[in-house]
Coordinates of C-alpha atoms in Angstrom, one line a residue:
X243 CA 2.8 -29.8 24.4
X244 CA 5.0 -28.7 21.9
X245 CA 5.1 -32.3 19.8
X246 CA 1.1 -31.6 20.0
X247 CA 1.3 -28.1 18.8
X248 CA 3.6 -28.8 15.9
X249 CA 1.2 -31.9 14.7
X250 CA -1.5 -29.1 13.8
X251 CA 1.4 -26.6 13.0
X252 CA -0.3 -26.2 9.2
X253 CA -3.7 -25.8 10.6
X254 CA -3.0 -23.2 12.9
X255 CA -0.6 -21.5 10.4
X256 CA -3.5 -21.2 7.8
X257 CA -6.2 -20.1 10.4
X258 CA -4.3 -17.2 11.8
X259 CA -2.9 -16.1 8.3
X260 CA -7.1 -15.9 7.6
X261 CA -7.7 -14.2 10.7
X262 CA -5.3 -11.5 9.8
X263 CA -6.0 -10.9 6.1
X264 CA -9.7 -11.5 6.4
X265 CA -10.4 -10.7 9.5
X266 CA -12.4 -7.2 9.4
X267 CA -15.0 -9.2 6.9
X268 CA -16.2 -10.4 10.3
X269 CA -19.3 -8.7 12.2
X270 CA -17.0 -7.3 14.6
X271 CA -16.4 -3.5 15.1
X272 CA -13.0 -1.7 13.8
X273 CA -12.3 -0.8 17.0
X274 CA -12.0 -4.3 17.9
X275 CA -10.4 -5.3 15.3
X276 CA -7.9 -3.2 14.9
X277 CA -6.7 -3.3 18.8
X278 CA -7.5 -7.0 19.9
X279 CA -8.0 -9.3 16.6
X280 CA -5.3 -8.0 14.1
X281 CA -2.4 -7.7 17.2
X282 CA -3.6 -11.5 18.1
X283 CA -3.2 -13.3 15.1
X284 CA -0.1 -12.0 13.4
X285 CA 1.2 -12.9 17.3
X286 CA -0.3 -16.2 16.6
X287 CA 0.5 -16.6 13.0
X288 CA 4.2 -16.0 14.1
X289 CA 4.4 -18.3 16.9
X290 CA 3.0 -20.6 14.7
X291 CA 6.0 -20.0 12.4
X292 CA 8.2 -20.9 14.9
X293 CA 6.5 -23.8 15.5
X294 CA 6.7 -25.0 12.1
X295 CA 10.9 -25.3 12.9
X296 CA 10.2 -27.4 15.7
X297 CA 13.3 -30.1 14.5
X298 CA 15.7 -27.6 13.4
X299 CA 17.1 -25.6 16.7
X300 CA 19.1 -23.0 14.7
X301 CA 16.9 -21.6 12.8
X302 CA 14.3 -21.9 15.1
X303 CA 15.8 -19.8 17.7
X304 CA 17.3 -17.1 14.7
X305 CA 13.5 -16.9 14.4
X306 CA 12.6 -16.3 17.9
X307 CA 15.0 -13.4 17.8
X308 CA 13.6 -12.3 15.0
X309 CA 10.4 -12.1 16.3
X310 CA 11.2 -10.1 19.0
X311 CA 13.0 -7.7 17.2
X312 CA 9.8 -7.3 15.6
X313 CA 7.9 -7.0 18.5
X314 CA 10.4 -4.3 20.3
X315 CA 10.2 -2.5 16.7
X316 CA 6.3 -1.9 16.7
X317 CA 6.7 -1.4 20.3
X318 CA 9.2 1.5 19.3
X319 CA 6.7 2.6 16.6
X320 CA 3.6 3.0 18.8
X321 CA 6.2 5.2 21.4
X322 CA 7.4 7.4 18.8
X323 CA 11.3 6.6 20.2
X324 CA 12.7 6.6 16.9
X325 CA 12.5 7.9 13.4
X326 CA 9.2 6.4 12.4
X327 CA 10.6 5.9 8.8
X328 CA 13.5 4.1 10.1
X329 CA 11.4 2.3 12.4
X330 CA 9.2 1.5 9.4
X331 CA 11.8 0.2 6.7
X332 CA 13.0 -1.9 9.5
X333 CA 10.1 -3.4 10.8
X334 CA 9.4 -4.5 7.1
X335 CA 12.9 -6.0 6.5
X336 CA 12.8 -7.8 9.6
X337 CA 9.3 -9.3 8.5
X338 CA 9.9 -10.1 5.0
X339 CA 13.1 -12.1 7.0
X340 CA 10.8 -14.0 9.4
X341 CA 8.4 -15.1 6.5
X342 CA 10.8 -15.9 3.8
X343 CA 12.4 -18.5 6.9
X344 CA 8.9 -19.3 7.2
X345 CA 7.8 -19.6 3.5
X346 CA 10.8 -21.6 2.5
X347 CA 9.9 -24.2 5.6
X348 CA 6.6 -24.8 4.4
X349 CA 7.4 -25.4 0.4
X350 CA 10.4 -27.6 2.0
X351 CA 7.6 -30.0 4.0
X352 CA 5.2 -29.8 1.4
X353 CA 8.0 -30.4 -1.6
X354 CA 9.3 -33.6 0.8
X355 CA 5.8 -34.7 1.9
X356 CA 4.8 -38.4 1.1
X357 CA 1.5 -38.7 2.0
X358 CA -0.7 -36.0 0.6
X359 CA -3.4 -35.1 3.2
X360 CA -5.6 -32.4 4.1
X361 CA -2.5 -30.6 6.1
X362 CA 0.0 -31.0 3.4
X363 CA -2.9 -28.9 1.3
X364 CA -3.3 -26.3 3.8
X365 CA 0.1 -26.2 3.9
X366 CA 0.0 -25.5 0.1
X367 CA -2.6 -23.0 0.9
X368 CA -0.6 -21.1 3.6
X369 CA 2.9 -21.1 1.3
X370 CA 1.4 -19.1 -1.1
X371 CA -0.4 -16.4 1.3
X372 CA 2.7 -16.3 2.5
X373 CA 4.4 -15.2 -0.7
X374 CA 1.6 -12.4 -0.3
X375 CA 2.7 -11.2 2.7
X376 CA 6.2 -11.2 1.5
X377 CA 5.2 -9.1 -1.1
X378 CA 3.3 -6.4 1.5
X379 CA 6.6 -6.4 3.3
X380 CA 8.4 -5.3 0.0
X381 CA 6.2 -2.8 -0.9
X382 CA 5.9 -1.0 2.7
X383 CA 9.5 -1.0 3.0
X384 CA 9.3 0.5 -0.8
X385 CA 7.2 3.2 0.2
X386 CA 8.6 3.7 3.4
X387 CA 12.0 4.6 2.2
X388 CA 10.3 6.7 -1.0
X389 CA 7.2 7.3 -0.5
X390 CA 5.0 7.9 -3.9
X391 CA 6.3 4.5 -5.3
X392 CA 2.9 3.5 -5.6
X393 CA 0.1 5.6 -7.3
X394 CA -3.2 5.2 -6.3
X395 CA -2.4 4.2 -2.7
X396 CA -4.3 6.1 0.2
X397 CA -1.9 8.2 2.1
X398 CA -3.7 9.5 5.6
X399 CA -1.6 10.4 9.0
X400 CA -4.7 10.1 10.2
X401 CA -5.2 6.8 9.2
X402 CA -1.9 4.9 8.7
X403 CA -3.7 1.6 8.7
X404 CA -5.6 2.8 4.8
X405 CA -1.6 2.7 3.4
X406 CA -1.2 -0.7 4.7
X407 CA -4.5 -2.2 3.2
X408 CA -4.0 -1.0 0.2
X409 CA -0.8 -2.5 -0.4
X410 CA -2.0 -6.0 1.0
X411 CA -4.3 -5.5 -1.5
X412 CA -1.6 -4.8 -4.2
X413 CA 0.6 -7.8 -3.4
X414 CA -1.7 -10.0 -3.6
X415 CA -3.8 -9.0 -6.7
X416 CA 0.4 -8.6 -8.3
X417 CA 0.9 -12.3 -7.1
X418 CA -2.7 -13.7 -8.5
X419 CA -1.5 -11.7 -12.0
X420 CA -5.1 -10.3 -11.7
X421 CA -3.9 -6.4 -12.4
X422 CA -7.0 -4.0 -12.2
X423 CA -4.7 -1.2 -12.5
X424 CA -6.2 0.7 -10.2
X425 CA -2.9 0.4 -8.6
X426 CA 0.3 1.3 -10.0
X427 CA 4.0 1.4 -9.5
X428 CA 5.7 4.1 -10.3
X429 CA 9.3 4.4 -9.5
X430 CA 11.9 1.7 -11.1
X431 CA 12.6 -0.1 -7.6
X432 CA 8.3 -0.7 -7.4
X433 CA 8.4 -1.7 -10.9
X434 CA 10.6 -4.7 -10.3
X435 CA 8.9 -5.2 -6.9
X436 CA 5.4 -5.8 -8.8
X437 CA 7.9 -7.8 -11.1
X438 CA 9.4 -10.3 -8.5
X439 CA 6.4 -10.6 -6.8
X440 CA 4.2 -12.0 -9.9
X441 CA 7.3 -14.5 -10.8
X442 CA 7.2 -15.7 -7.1
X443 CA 3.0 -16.1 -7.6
X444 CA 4.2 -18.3 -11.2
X445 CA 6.6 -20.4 -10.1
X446 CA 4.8 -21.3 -6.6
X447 CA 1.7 -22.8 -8.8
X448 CA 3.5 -23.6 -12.3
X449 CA 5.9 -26.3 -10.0
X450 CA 4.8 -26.7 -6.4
X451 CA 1.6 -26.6 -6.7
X452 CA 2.0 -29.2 -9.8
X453 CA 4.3 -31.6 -8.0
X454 CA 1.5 -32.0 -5.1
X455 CA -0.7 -32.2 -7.4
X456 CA 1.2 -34.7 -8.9
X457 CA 1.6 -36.9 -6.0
X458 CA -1.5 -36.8 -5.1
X459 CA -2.6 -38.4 -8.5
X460 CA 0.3 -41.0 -7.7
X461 CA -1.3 -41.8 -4.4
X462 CA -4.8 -42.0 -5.4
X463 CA -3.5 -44.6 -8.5
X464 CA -1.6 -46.6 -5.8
X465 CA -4.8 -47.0 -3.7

């Protein structure tokens, strides 16, 4: 099962990471979403993360840890056990841990592929939403530790989950260099967040990107 699992491991990487960025796009209602879809696949998309160390037991099992370190976190956070802004900053570290294991996996497979097939692209694909999600974690441990890093962010009690779109949305517009500026940083450490998080966007497509493409050009000469 789990030599089965780990030969679609970039497939069901990529499909869960679009489940949970994309997911409320879907005819389904909020309620639904938000208690049964979202929970399921970032469960999913981290399992599949662990999957994707299947031949390398250490850090496999440093990510298993992680992961439920994560899981007792949120578990914490929907309790009210602890500080919610310690339980926050946390929970974000911890995740920008488990996916930068994860991220650097996936450019390591796709840097030393061979043959360039449709997984190695998804693969591709799910490196650089990746590097996105890296980039949420950053900016919600940001603004969990000092909040008002961000101006035009939507800050609700009521609805906690408005803060977190909105700095998905942030990341990833930073990390495509697409800037509306309807979003801005606004204290020195955001600054250089919204800085490190367009240089990772850069150098993922200026040289990994390339080098598949290159290879793929390679191939298709050989043939």
């Amino acid at each position: 099962m789990p030599d089965k699992l780990y030969a679609y491991r970039f497939e069901l990487f990529f499909f869960s990471q679009v489940i949970l960025l994309f997911g409320s796009l879907l005819p389904i209602p909020n309620e639904v979403i938000e208690s049964i879809l979202f929970p399921f696949s970032a469960i999913v998309n981290s399992l599949t993360g662990i999957v994707l160390l299947r031949f390398k037991n250490k850090s496999k099992w440093f990510l298993v840890v992680l992961f439920f370190i994560i899981i007792t976190l949120y578990i914490a956070q929907s309790t009210n056990a602890l500080n919610s802004g310690v339980i926050g900053v946390l929970l974000m570290i911890t995740n920008f841990i488990f996916y930068g294991i994860i991220t650097i996996e996936i450019i390591e497979q796709v840097w030393n592929a061979i043959l360039i097939n449709q997984k190695i692209i998804l693969g591709l694909i799910s490196g650089y939403l990746s590097l996105g999600l890296m980039g949420f974690f950053i900016c919600m441990c940001i603004e969990s530790a000092h909040p008002g890093s961000f101006n035009g962010v939507t800050i609700d009690a009521a609805h906690p989950n408005l803060l977190t779109e909105d700095l998905m949305y942030y990341s990833y517009i930073t990390l495509l260099t697409i800037g509306y500026g309807d979003m801005l940083p606004i204290t020195a450490l955001a600054k250089k967040a919204a800085v490190l998080i367009g240089i990772m966007g850069q150098f993922y497509l200026v040289i990994i990107t390339a080098i598949v493409v290159g290879k793929l050009l390679n191939q298709k000469t050989k043939q």
